[in-house]
Amino acid sequence: MKNIPLLLRYLAPYKGKIVLYFFTALLSVVFSLFSFAMLAPVLQVLFNGKQKPGTTDTGFISRATEFIHNIILEQSQLRALSYAVIMFVLATILKNLFI
């Protein structure tokens, strides 16, 4: 316990870098969760076809499912899959960038 104030004194010049590290680590976790959360709605809509998904929840996954479903109705399943893959790749690149 006596060494903690000494350690904090040595870390004082690096305060900005420590805050930046925790911020980028948080963004990395957010983009990691986003990239995996996007897989469920895309697969659900693509395999259900043109039928409307039963969305009673107002969470992220149900909103994403509705968004993908609307893309399928307005354009095509291939276009929806393309958008989903692009979003997944971008989220993965951003996650790795912030790591």
CSV table of N, CA and C in Angstrom, one decimal:
chain,number,residue,atom,x,y,z
A,1,MET,N,0.8,-1.2,0.0
A,1,MET,CA,0.0,0.0,0.0
A,1,MET,C,0.9,1.3,0.0
A,2,LYS,N,2.0,1.2,0.6
A,2,LYS,CA,2.9,2.4,0.7
A,2,LYS,C,3.5,2.7,-0.7
A,3,ASN,N,3.5,1.8,-1.6
A,3,ASN,CA,4.1,2.0,-2.9
A,3,ASN,C,3.2,2.6,-3.9
A,4,ILE,N,1.9,2.6,-3.6
A,4,ILE,CA,0.9,3.2,-4.6
A,4,ILE,C,1.1,4.6,-4.9
A,5,PRO,N,1.3,5.5,-3.8
A,5,PRO,CA,1.6,6.9,-4.1
A,5,PRO,C,2.8,7.1,-4.9
A,6,LEU,N,3.8,6.3,-4.7
A,6,LEU,CA,5.1,6.4,-5.5
A,6,LEU,C,4.8,6.0,-6.9
A,7,LEU,N,4.1,5.0,-7.1
A,7,LEU,CA,3.7,4.5,-8.5
A,7,LEU,C,2.9,5.6,-9.2
A,8,LEU,N,1.9,6.2,-8.5
A,8,LEU,CA,1.1,7.3,-9.1
A,8,LEU,C,2.0,8.5,-9.5
A,9,ARG,N,3.0,8.8,-8.7
A,9,ARG,CA,3.9,9.9,-9.0
A,9,ARG,C,4.7,9.6,-10.3
A,10,TYR,N,5.1,8.4,-10.5
A,10,TYR,CA,5.8,8.0,-11.8
A,10,TYR,C,4.9,8.0,-13.0
A,11,LEU,N,3.6,7.7,-12.8
A,11,LEU,CA,2.6,7.7,-13.9
A,11,LEU,C,2.1,9.1,-14.2
A,12,ALA,N,2.3,10.1,-13.4
A,12,ALA,CA,1.7,11.4,-13.6
A,12,ALA,C,2.1,12.0,-15.0
A,13,PRO,N,3.3,11.9,-15.5
A,13,PRO,CA,3.6,12.5,-16.8
A,13,PRO,C,2.9,11.7,-18.0
A,14,TYR,N,2.4,10.5,-17.7
A,14,TYR,CA,1.8,9.7,-18.8
A,14,TYR,C,0.2,9.8,-18.7
A,15,LYS,N,-0.3,10.7,-17.9
A,15,LYS,CA,-1.7,10.8,-17.7
A,15,LYS,C,-2.5,10.8,-19.0
A,16,GLY,N,-2.1,11.7,-19.9
A,16,GLY,CA,-2.8,11.8,-21.2
A,16,GLY,C,-2.8,10.5,-22.0
A,17,LYS,N,-1.7,9.9,-22.0
A,17,LYS,CA,-1.5,8.6,-22.8
A,17,LYS,C,-2.4,7.5,-22.1
A,18,ILE,N,-2.5,7.5,-20.8
A,18,ILE,CA,-3.3,6.5,-20.1
A,18,ILE,C,-4.8,6.7,-20.5
A,19,VAL,N,-5.2,7.9,-20.4
A,19,VAL,CA,-6.6,8.2,-20.8
A,19,VAL,C,-6.9,7.8,-22.2
A,20,LEU,N,-6.0,8.2,-23.1
A,20,LEU,CA,-6.1,7.8,-24.6
A,20,LEU,C,-6.2,6.3,-24.7
A,21,TYR,N,-5.3,5.6,-24.0
A,21,TYR,CA,-5.4,4.1,-24.1
A,21,TYR,C,-6.7,3.5,-23.7
A,22,PHE,N,-7.3,4.0,-22.6
A,22,PHE,CA,-8.6,3.5,-22.1
A,22,PHE,C,-9.7,3.9,-23.1
A,23,PHE,N,-9.6,5.1,-23.7
A,23,PHE,CA,-10.6,5.5,-24.7
A,23,PHE,C,-10.5,4.6,-25.9
A,24,THR,N,-9.3,4.4,-26.5
A,24,THR,CA,-9.2,3.5,-27.6
A,24,THR,C,-9.6,2.1,-27.3
A,25,ALA,N,-9.3,1.6,-26.1
A,25,ALA,CA,-9.7,0.2,-25.7
A,25,ALA,C,-11.2,0.1,-25.7
A,26,LEU,N,-11.9,1.2,-25.2
A,26,LEU,CA,-13.4,1.2,-25.2
A,26,LEU,C,-13.9,1.2,-26.6
A,27,LEU,N,-13.4,2.0,-27.5
A,27,LEU,CA,-13.8,2.0,-28.9
A,27,LEU,C,-13.6,0.6,-29.5
A,28,SER,N,-12.5,0.0,-29.2
A,28,SER,CA,-12.2,-1.3,-29.8
A,28,SER,C,-13.3,-2.3,-29.3
A,29,VAL,N,-13.7,-2.3,-28.1
A,29,VAL,CA,-14.7,-3.2,-27.6
A,29,VAL,C,-16.1,-2.9,-28.2
A,30,VAL,N,-16.4,-1.6,-28.4
A,30,VAL,CA,-17.7,-1.2,-29.0
A,30,VAL,C,-17.7,-1.7,-30.5
A,31,PHE,N,-16.7,-1.5,-31.2
A,31,PHE,CA,-16.7,-2.0,-32.6
A,31,PHE,C,-16.7,-3.5,-32.7
A,32,SER,N,-16.0,-4.2,-31.8
A,32,SER,CA,-16.1,-5.6,-31.8
A,32,SER,C,-17.5,-6.1,-31.5
A,33,LEU,N,-18.2,-5.6,-30.6
A,33,LEU,CA,-19.5,-6.0,-30.3
A,33,LEU,C,-20.4,-5.6,-31.5
A,34,PHE,N,-20.2,-4.5,-32.1
A,34,PHE,CA,-21.0,-4.1,-33.3
A,34,PHE,C,-20.9,-5.1,-34.4
A,35,SER,N,-19.6,-5.5,-34.7
A,35,SER,CA,-19.4,-6.4,-35.8
A,35,SER,C,-20.0,-7.8,-35.6
A,36,PHE,N,-20.0,-8.3,-34.3
A,36,PHE,CA,-20.7,-9.6,-34.1
A,36,PHE,C,-22.2,-9.4,-34.0
A,37,ALA,N,-22.7,-8.3,-33.5
A,37,ALA,CA,-24.1,-8.1,-33.4
A,37,ALA,C,-24.7,-7.9,-34.8
A,38,MET,N,-24.0,-7.6,-35.8
A,38,MET,CA,-24.5,-7.4,-37.1
A,38,MET,C,-24.8,-8.8,-37.8
A,39,LEU,N,-24.1,-9.8,-37.4
A,39,LEU,CA,-24.3,-11.1,-38.0
A,39,LEU,C,-25.7,-11.7,-37.8
A,40,ALA,N,-26.3,-11.6,-36.6
A,40,ALA,CA,-27.6,-12.2,-36.4
A,40,ALA,C,-28.7,-11.6,-37.2
A,41,PRO,N,-28.9,-10.3,-37.4
A,41,PRO,CA,-30.0,-9.8,-38.2
A,41,PRO,C,-29.8,-10.1,-39.7
A,42,VAL,N,-28.6,-10.1,-40.1
A,42,VAL,CA,-28.3,-10.4,-41.5
A,42,VAL,C,-28.6,-11.8,-41.9
A,43,LEU,N,-28.2,-12.7,-41.1
A,43,LEU,CA,-28.4,-14.1,-41.3
A,43,LEU,C,-29.9,-14.4,-41.1
A,44,GLN,N,-30.6,-13.8,-40.2
A,44,GLN,CA,-32.0,-14.1,-39.9
A,44,GLN,C,-32.8,-13.6,-41.1
A,45,VAL,N,-32.5,-12.4,-41.6
A,45,VAL,CA,-33.3,-11.9,-42.8
A,45,VAL,C,-33.0,-12.7,-44.1
A,46,LEU,N,-31.7,-13.0,-44.3
A,46,LEU,CA,-31.4,-13.6,-45.5
A,46,LEU,C,-31.9,-15.1,-45.6
A,47,PHE,N,-32.0,-15.8,-44.5
A,47,PHE,CA,-32.5,-17.1,-44.5
A,47,PHE,C,-34.0,-17.2,-44.4
A,48,ASN,N,-34.7,-16.1,-43.9
A,48,ASN,CA,-36.1,-16.1,-43.8
A,48,ASN,C,-36.7,-15.7,-45.1
A,49,GLY,N,-35.9,-15.1,-46.0
A,49,GLY,CA,-36.4,-14.7,-47.3
A,49,GLY,C,-37.2,-13.4,-47.2
A,50,LYS,N,-38.3,-13.3,-48.0
A,50,LYS,CA,-39.0,-12.0,-48.1
A,50,LYS,C,-40.1,-11.8,-47.0
A,51,GLN,N,-40.3,-12.8,-46.2
A,51,GLN,CA,-41.3,-12.7,-45.1
A,51,GLN,C,-40.8,-11.7,-44.1
A,52,LYS,N,-41.7,-10.9,-43.5
A,52,LYS,CA,-41.4,-9.9,-42.6
A,52,LYS,C,-41.0,-10.6,-41.2
A,53,PRO,N,-39.9,-10.2,-40.7
A,53,PRO,CA,-39.5,-10.8,-39.4
A,53,PRO,C,-40.3,-10.3,-38.3
A,54,GLY,N,-40.6,-11.2,-37.3
A,54,GLY,CA,-41.4,-10.8,-36.2
A,54,GLY,C,-40.6,-10.0,-35.2
A,55,THR,N,-40.7,-8.7,-35.2
A,55,THR,CA,-40.0,-7.8,-34.3
A,55,THR,C,-40.9,-7.2,-33.3
A,56,THR,N,-40.8,-7.6,-32.1
A,56,THR,CA,-41.5,-6.9,-31.0
A,56,THR,C,-40.6,-6.1,-30.1
A,57,ASP,N,-39.3,-6.4,-30.2
A,57,ASP,CA,-38.4,-5.7,-29.4
A,57,ASP,C,-37.9,-4.4,-30.1
A,58,THR,N,-37.5,-3.4,-29.4
A,58,THR,CA,-37.0,-2.2,-30.0
A,58,THR,C,-35.5,-2.1,-29.8
A,59,GLY,N,-34.8,-3.2,-29.6
A,59,GLY,CA,-33.3,-3.2,-29.4
A,59,GLY,C,-32.6,-3.1,-30.7
A,60,PHE,N,-31.3,-3.1,-30.6
A,60,PHE,CA,-30.4,-2.9,-31.7
A,60,PHE,C,-30.6,-4.0,-32.8
A,61,ILE,N,-30.7,-5.2,-32.3
A,61,ILE,CA,-30.8,-6.3,-33.3
A,61,ILE,C,-32.1,-6.3,-34.1
A,62,SER,N,-33.2,-5.9,-33.4
A,62,SER,CA,-34.5,-5.9,-34.1
A,62,SER,C,-34.5,-4.7,-35.1
A,63,ARG,N,-33.8,-3.6,-34.7
A,63,ARG,CA,-33.8,-2.4,-35.6
A,63,ARG,C,-32.9,-2.8,-36.8
A,64,ALA,N,-31.8,-3.5,-36.6
A,64,ALA,CA,-30.9,-3.9,-37.7
A,64,ALA,C,-31.6,-4.9,-38.6
A,65,THR,N,-32.4,-5.8,-38.0
A,65,THR,CA,-33.1,-6.8,-38.8
A,65,THR,C,-34.2,-6.1,-39.7
A,66,GLU,N,-34.8,-5.1,-39.1
A,66,GLU,CA,-35.8,-4.3,-39.9
A,66,GLU,C,-35.1,-3.5,-41.0
A,67,PHE,N,-34.0,-3.0,-40.8
A,67,PHE,CA,-33.2,-2.2,-41.8
A,67,PHE,C,-32.8,-3.2,-42.9
A,68,ILE,N,-32.3,-4.3,-42.6
A,68,ILE,CA,-31.8,-5.3,-43.6
A,68,ILE,C,-33.1,-5.8,-44.4
A,69,HIS,N,-34.2,-6.0,-43.7
A,69,HIS,CA,-35.4,-6.4,-44.4
A,69,HIS,C,-35.9,-5.4,-45.4
A,70,ASN,N,-35.8,-4.1,-45.0
A,70,ASN,CA,-36.2,-3.1,-45.9
A,70,ASN,C,-35.3,-3.0,-47.2
A,71,ILE,N,-34.0,-3.2,-47.0
A,71,ILE,CA,-33.1,-3.2,-48.1
A,71,ILE,C,-33.5,-4.4,-49.0
A,72,ILE,N,-33.8,-5.6,-48.5
A,72,ILE,CA,-34.2,-6.7,-49.3
A,72,ILE,C,-35.4,-6.4,-50.1
A,73,LEU,N,-36.4,-5.8,-49.5
A,73,LEU,CA,-37.7,-5.5,-50.2
A,73,LEU,C,-37.5,-4.5,-51.3
A,74,GLU,N,-36.6,-3.4,-51.0
A,74,GLU,CA,-36.5,-2.4,-52.0
A,74,GLU,C,-35.5,-2.7,-53.1
A,75,GLN,N,-34.5,-3.5,-52.7
A,75,GLN,CA,-33.4,-3.8,-53.7
A,75,GLN,C,-33.3,-5.3,-53.9
A,76,SER,N,-32.4,-6.0,-53.2
A,76,SER,CA,-32.3,-7.5,-53.4
A,76,SER,C,-31.6,-8.0,-52.2
A,77,GLN,N,-31.6,-9.4,-52.1
A,77,GLN,CA,-30.9,-10.0,-51.0
A,77,GLN,C,-29.4,-9.9,-51.2
A,78,LEU,N,-28.9,-9.9,-52.4
A,78,LEU,CA,-27.5,-9.7,-52.7
A,78,LEU,C,-27.0,-8.3,-52.3
A,79,ARG,N,-27.8,-7.3,-52.5
A,79,ARG,CA,-27.4,-6.0,-52.1
A,79,ARG,C,-27.4,-5.9,-50.6
A,80,ALA,N,-28.4,-6.5,-49.9
A,80,ALA,CA,-28.4,-6.5,-48.4
A,80,ALA,C,-27.2,-7.2,-47.9
A,81,LEU,N,-26.8,-8.3,-48.5
A,81,LEU,CA,-25.7,-9.0,-48.0
A,81,LEU,C,-24.4,-8.2,-48.3
A,82,SER,N,-24.3,-7.5,-49.4
A,82,SER,CA,-23.2,-6.7,-49.7
A,82,SER,C,-23.0,-5.6,-48.6
A,83,TYR,N,-24.1,-4.9,-48.3
A,83,TYR,CA,-24.1,-3.8,-47.3
A,83,TYR,C,-23.7,-4.4,-45.9
A,84,ALA,N,-24.2,-5.6,-45.6
A,84,ALA,CA,-23.8,-6.2,-44.3
A,84,ALA,C,-22.4,-6.5,-44.2
A,85,VAL,N,-21.8,-7.1,-45.3
A,85,VAL,CA,-20.4,-7.5,-45.4
A,85,VAL,C,-19.5,-6.2,-45.3
A,86,ILE,N,-19.9,-5.1,-46.0
A,86,ILE,CA,-19.2,-3.9,-45.9
A,86,ILE,C,-19.2,-3.3,-44.5
A,87,MET,N,-20.3,-3.3,-43.8
A,87,MET,CA,-20.4,-2.8,-42.4
A,87,MET,C,-19.6,-3.7,-41.5
A,88,PHE,N,-19.6,-5.0,-41.7
A,88,PHE,CA,-18.9,-5.9,-40.9
A,88,PHE,C,-17.4,-5.7,-41.0
A,89,VAL,N,-16.9,-5.6,-42.3
A,89,VAL,CA,-15.5,-5.4,-42.5
A,89,VAL,C,-15.0,-4.0,-42.0
A,90,LEU,N,-15.8,-3.0,-42.1
A,90,LEU,CA,-15.5,-1.7,-41.6
A,90,LEU,C,-15.4,-1.7,-40.1
A,91,ALA,N,-16.4,-2.4,-39.4
A,91,ALA,CA,-16.3,-2.5,-38.0
A,91,ALA,C,-15.1,-3.2,-37.5
A,92,THR,N,-14.7,-4.3,-38.2
A,92,THR,CA,-13.6,-5.1,-37.9
A,92,THR,C,-12.3,-4.3,-38.1
A,93,ILE,N,-12.2,-3.5,-39.2
A,93,ILE,CA,-11.0,-2.6,-39.4
A,93,ILE,C,-10.9,-1.6,-38.3
A,94,LEU,N,-12.0,-0.9,-37.9
A,94,LEU,CA,-12.0,0.1,-36.9
A,94,LEU,C,-11.6,-0.6,-35.5
A,95,LYS,N,-12.1,-1.7,-35.3
A,95,LYS,CA,-11.8,-2.4,-34.0
A,95,LYS,C,-10.3,-2.7,-34.0
A,96,ASN,N,-9.7,-3.2,-35.1
A,96,ASN,CA,-8.3,-3.5,-35.1
A,96,ASN,C,-7.5,-2.2,-35.1
A,97,LEU,N,-8.0,-1.1,-35.7
A,97,LEU,CA,-7.3,0.2,-35.6
A,97,LEU,C,-7.2,0.7,-34.2
A,98,PHE,N,-8.3,0.6,-33.4
A,98,PHE,CA,-8.2,1.1,-32.1
A,98,PHE,C,-7.5,0.2,-31.1
A,99,ILE,N,-7.3,-1.1,-31.5
A,99,ILE,CA,-6.5,-2.0,-30.6
A,99,ILE,C,-5.1,-1.5,-30.7
